[in-house]
CSV table of C-alpha atoms in Angstrom, one decimal:
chain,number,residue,atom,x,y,z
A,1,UNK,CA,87.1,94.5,102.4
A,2,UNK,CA,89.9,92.7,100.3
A,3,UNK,CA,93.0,94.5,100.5
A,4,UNK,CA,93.4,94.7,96.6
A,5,UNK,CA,90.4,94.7,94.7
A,6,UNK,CA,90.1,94.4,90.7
A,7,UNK,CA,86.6,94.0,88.6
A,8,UNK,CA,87.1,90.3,87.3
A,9,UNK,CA,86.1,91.5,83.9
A,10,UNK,CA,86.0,89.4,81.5
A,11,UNK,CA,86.7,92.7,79.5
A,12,UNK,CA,85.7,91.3,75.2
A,13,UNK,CA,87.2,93.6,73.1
A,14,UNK,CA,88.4,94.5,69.2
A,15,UNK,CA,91.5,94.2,68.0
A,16,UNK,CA,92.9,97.9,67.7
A,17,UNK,CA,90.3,99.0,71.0
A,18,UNK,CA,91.7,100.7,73.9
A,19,UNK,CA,91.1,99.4,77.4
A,20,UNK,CA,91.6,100.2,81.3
A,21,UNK,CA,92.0,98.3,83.9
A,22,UNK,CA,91.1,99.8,87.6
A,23,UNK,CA,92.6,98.5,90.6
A,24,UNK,CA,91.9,99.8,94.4
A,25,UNK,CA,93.9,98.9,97.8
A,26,UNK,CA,93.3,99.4,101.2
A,27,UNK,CA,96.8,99.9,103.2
A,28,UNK,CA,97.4,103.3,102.4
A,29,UNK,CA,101.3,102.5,104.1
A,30,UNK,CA,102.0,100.6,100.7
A,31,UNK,CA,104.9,101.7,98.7
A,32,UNK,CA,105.6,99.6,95.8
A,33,UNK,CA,103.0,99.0,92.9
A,34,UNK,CA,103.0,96.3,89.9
A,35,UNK,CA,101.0,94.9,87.7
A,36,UNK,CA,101.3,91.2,86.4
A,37,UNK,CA,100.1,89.1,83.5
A,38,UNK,CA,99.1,85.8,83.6
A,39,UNK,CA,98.0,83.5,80.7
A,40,UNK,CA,95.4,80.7,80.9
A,41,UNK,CA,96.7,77.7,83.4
A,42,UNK,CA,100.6,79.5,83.6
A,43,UNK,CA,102.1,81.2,86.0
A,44,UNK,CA,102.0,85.1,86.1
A,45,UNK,CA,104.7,87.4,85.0
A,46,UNK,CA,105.8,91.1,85.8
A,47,UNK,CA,104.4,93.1,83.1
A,48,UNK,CA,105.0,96.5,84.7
A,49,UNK,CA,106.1,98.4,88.1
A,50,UNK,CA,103.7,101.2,88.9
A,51,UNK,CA,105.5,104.6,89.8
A,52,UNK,CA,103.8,107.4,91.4
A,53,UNK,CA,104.9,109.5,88.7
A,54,UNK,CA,102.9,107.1,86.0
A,55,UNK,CA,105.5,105.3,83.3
A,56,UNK,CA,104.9,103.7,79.7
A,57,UNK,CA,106.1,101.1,78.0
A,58,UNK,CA,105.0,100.4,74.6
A,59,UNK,CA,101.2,100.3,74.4
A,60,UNK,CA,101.0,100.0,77.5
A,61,UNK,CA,101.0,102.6,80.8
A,62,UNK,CA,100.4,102.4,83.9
A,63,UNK,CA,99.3,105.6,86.5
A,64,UNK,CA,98.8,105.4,90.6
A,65,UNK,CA,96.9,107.7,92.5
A,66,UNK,CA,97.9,107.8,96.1
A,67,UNK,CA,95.0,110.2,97.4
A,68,UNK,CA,92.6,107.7,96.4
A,69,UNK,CA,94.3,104.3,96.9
A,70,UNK,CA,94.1,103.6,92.8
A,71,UNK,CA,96.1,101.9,90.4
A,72,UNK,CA,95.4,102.0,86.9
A,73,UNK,CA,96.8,99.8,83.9
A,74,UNK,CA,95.8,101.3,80.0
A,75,UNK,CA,96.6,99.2,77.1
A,76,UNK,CA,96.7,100.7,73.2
A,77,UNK,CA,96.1,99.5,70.1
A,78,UNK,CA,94.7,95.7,71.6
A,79,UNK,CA,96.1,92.5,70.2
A,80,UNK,CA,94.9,89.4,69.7
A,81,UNK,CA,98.2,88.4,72.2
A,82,UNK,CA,97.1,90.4,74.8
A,83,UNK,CA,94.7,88.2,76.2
A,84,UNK,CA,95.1,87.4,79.6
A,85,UNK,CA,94.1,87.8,83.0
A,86,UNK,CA,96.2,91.5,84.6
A,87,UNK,CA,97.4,91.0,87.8
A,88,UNK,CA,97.5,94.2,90.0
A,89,UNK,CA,99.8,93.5,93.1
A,90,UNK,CA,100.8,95.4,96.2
A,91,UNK,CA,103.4,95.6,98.5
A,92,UNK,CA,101.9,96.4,101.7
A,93,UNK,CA,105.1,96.9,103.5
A,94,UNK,CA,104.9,94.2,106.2
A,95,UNK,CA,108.0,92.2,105.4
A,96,UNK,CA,108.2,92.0,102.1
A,97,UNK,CA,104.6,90.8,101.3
A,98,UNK,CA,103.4,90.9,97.9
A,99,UNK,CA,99.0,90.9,97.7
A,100,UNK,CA,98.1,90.1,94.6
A,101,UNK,CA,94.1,91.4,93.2
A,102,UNK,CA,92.1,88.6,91.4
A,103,UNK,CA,92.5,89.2,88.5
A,104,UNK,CA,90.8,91.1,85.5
A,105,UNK,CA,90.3,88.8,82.3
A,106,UNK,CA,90.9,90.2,79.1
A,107,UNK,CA,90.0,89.0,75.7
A,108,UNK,CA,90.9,90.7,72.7
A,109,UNK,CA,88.5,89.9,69.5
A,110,UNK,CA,89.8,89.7,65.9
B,1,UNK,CA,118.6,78.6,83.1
B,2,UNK,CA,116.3,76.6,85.5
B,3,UNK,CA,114.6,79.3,87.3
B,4,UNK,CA,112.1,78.3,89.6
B,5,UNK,CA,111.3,74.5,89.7
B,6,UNK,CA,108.2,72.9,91.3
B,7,UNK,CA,108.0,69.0,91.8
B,8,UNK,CA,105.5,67.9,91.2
B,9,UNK,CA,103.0,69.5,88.4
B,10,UNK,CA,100.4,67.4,88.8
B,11,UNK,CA,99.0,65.1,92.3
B,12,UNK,CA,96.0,63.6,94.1
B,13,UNK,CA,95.2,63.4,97.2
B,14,UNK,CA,93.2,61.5,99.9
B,15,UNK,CA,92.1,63.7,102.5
B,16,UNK,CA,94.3,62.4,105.7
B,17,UNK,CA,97.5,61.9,103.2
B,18,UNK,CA,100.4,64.3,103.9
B,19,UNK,CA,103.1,65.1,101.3
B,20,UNK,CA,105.4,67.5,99.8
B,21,UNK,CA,105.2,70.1,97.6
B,22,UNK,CA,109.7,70.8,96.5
B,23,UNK,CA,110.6,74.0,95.5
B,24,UNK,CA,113.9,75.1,94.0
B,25,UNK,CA,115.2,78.4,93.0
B,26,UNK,CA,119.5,78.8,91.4
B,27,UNK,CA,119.1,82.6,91.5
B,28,UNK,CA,120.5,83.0,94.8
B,29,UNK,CA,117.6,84.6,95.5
B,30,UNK,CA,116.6,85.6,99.2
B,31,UNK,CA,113.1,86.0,99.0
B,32,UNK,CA,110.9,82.7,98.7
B,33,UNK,CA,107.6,82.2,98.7
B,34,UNK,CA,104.6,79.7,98.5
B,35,UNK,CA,100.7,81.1,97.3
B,36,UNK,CA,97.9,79.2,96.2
B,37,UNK,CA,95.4,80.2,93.4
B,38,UNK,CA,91.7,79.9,93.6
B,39,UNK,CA,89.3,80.8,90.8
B,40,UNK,CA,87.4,84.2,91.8
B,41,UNK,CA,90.0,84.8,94.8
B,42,UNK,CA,93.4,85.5,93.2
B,43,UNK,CA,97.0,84.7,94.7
B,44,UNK,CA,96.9,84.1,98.3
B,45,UNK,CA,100.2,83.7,100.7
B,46,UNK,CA,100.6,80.9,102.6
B,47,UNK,CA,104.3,81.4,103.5
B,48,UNK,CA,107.4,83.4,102.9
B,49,UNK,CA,111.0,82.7,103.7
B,50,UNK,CA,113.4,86.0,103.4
B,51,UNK,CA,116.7,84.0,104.0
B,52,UNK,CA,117.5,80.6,105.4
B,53,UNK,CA,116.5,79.7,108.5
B,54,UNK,CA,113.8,82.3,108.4
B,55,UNK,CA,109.8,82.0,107.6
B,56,UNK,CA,107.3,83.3,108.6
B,57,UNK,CA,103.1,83.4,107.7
B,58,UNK,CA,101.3,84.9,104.7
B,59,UNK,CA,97.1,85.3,104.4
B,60,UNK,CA,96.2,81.6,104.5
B,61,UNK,CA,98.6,79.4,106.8
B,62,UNK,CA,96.7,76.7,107.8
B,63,UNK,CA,97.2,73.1,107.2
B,64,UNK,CA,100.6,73.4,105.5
B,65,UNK,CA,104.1,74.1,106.8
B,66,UNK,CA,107.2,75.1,105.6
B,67,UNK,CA,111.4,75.0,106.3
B,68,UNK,CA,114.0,77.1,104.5
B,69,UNK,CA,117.4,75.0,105.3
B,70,UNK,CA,119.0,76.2,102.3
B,71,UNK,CA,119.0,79.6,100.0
B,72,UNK,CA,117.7,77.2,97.4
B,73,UNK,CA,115.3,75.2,98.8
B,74,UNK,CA,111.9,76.5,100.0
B,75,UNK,CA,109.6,72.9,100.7
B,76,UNK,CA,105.6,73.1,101.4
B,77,UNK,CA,104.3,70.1,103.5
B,78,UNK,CA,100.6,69.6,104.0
B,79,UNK,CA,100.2,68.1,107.0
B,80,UNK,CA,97.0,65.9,106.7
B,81,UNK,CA,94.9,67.2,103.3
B,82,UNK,CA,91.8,68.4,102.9
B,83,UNK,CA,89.5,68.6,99.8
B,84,UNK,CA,89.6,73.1,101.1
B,85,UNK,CA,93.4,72.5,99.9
B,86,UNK,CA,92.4,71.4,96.4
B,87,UNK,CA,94.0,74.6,94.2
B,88,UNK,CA,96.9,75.3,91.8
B,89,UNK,CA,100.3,76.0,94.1
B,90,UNK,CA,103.1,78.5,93.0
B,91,UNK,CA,106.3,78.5,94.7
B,92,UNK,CA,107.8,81.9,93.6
B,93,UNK,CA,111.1,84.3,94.8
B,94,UNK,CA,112.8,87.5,94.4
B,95,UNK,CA,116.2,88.3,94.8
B,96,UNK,CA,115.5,91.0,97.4
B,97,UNK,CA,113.1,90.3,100.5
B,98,UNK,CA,112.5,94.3,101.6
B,99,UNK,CA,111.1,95.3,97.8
B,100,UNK,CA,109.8,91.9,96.6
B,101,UNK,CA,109.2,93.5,93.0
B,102,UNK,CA,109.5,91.3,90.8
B,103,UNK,CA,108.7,87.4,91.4
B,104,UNK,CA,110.4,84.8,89.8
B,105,UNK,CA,107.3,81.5,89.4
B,106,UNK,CA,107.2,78.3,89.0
B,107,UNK,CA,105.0,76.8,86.6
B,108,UNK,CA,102.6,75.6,89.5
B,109,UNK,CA,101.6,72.0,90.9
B,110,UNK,CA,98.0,71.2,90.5
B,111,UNK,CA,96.8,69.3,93.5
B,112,UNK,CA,93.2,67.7,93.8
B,113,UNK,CA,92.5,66.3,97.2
B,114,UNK,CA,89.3,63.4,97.3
């Protein structure tokens, strides 16, 4: 089983639609949560840290669920700019590793 | 601001040749890594630094090695290449190694080995 797991989409949607992205990992010792974008052929960026309370940020929010190893990523109101591929990276605690999922492709439609 | 710079974006191989991937950070930052990027298998380490002097493995170490002499400086060498080491390479660091957050990138070398 891969430590991080993601569906790899690709997720086609409308401008305006609402979509979810699911994430699962396997070390239940991880403490730290993100979630990254990356555009076609650049390198990936932080979009968002995941806190176990859930936090927000625009359109876009983010929960964790510790019981069952889950991280979530929900983004509003689609745009055409939000095409990407969503990163969902773990720390697993073992010197400062980062494990980074797939990926999850999204295209957003006009 | 140069951030993160990778040397070079673009380079083929023959399998047997050895060279250098040069990686460069002017944050100061502590925290350097090296993954590689697959389609279908996402980010995998290949090595992290968490100060100078210091490195240690990530998920995939094989075939390449790596030195931190400097806080700056974080080189990947692949020893003799193979066409399994084909793959887009990011060098990428953080300013703090025990909650690696937020990961500064390069803009990736694209390596093709024959």
């Amino acid at each position: 089983r891969k430590e991080v797991e993601q569906d790899p989409g690709p997720f086609n949607v409308p401008e305006g639609a609402t979509v979810a992205f699911n994430c699962t990992y396997s070390n239940s010792a991880s403490q730290s949560f993100f979630w990254y974008r990356q555009d076609c052929r650049k390198e990936p960026k932080l979009l968002m840290s995941v806190y176990s309370s859930g936090n927000e940020d625009g359109r876009f929010t983010a929960q964790l669920n510790r019981a069952s190893q889950y991280i979530s990523l929900l983004i509003r109101d689609s745009k055409l700019s939000d095409s990407a591929t969503y990163l969902c990276v773990v720390n697993n605690n073992q010197g400062g590793k980062l494990i980074f999922g797939q990926g999850t492709e999204l295209s957003v439609k006009p | 601001n140069a951030g993160v710079t990778q040397t070079p974006k673009f380079q083929v191989l023959k399998t047997g040749q050895s060279m250098t991937l040069q990686c460069a950070q002017d944050m100061n930052h502590e925290y350097m890594s090296w993954y590689r990027q697959d389609p279908g298998m996402g980010l995998r380490l290949i090595h992290y630094s968490v100060g100078a002097g210091i490195t240690d493995q990530g998920e995939v170490p094989n075939g390449y090695n790596v030195s931190r002499s400097t806080t700056e400086d974080f080189p990947l060498r692949l020893l003799s290449a193979a066409p399994s080491q084909t793959s887009v390479y990011f060098c990428a660091s953080s300013y703090r190694s025990e909650d690696t957050g937020e990961l500064f990138f390069g803009e990736g070398s694209r390596l093709t080995v024959l």
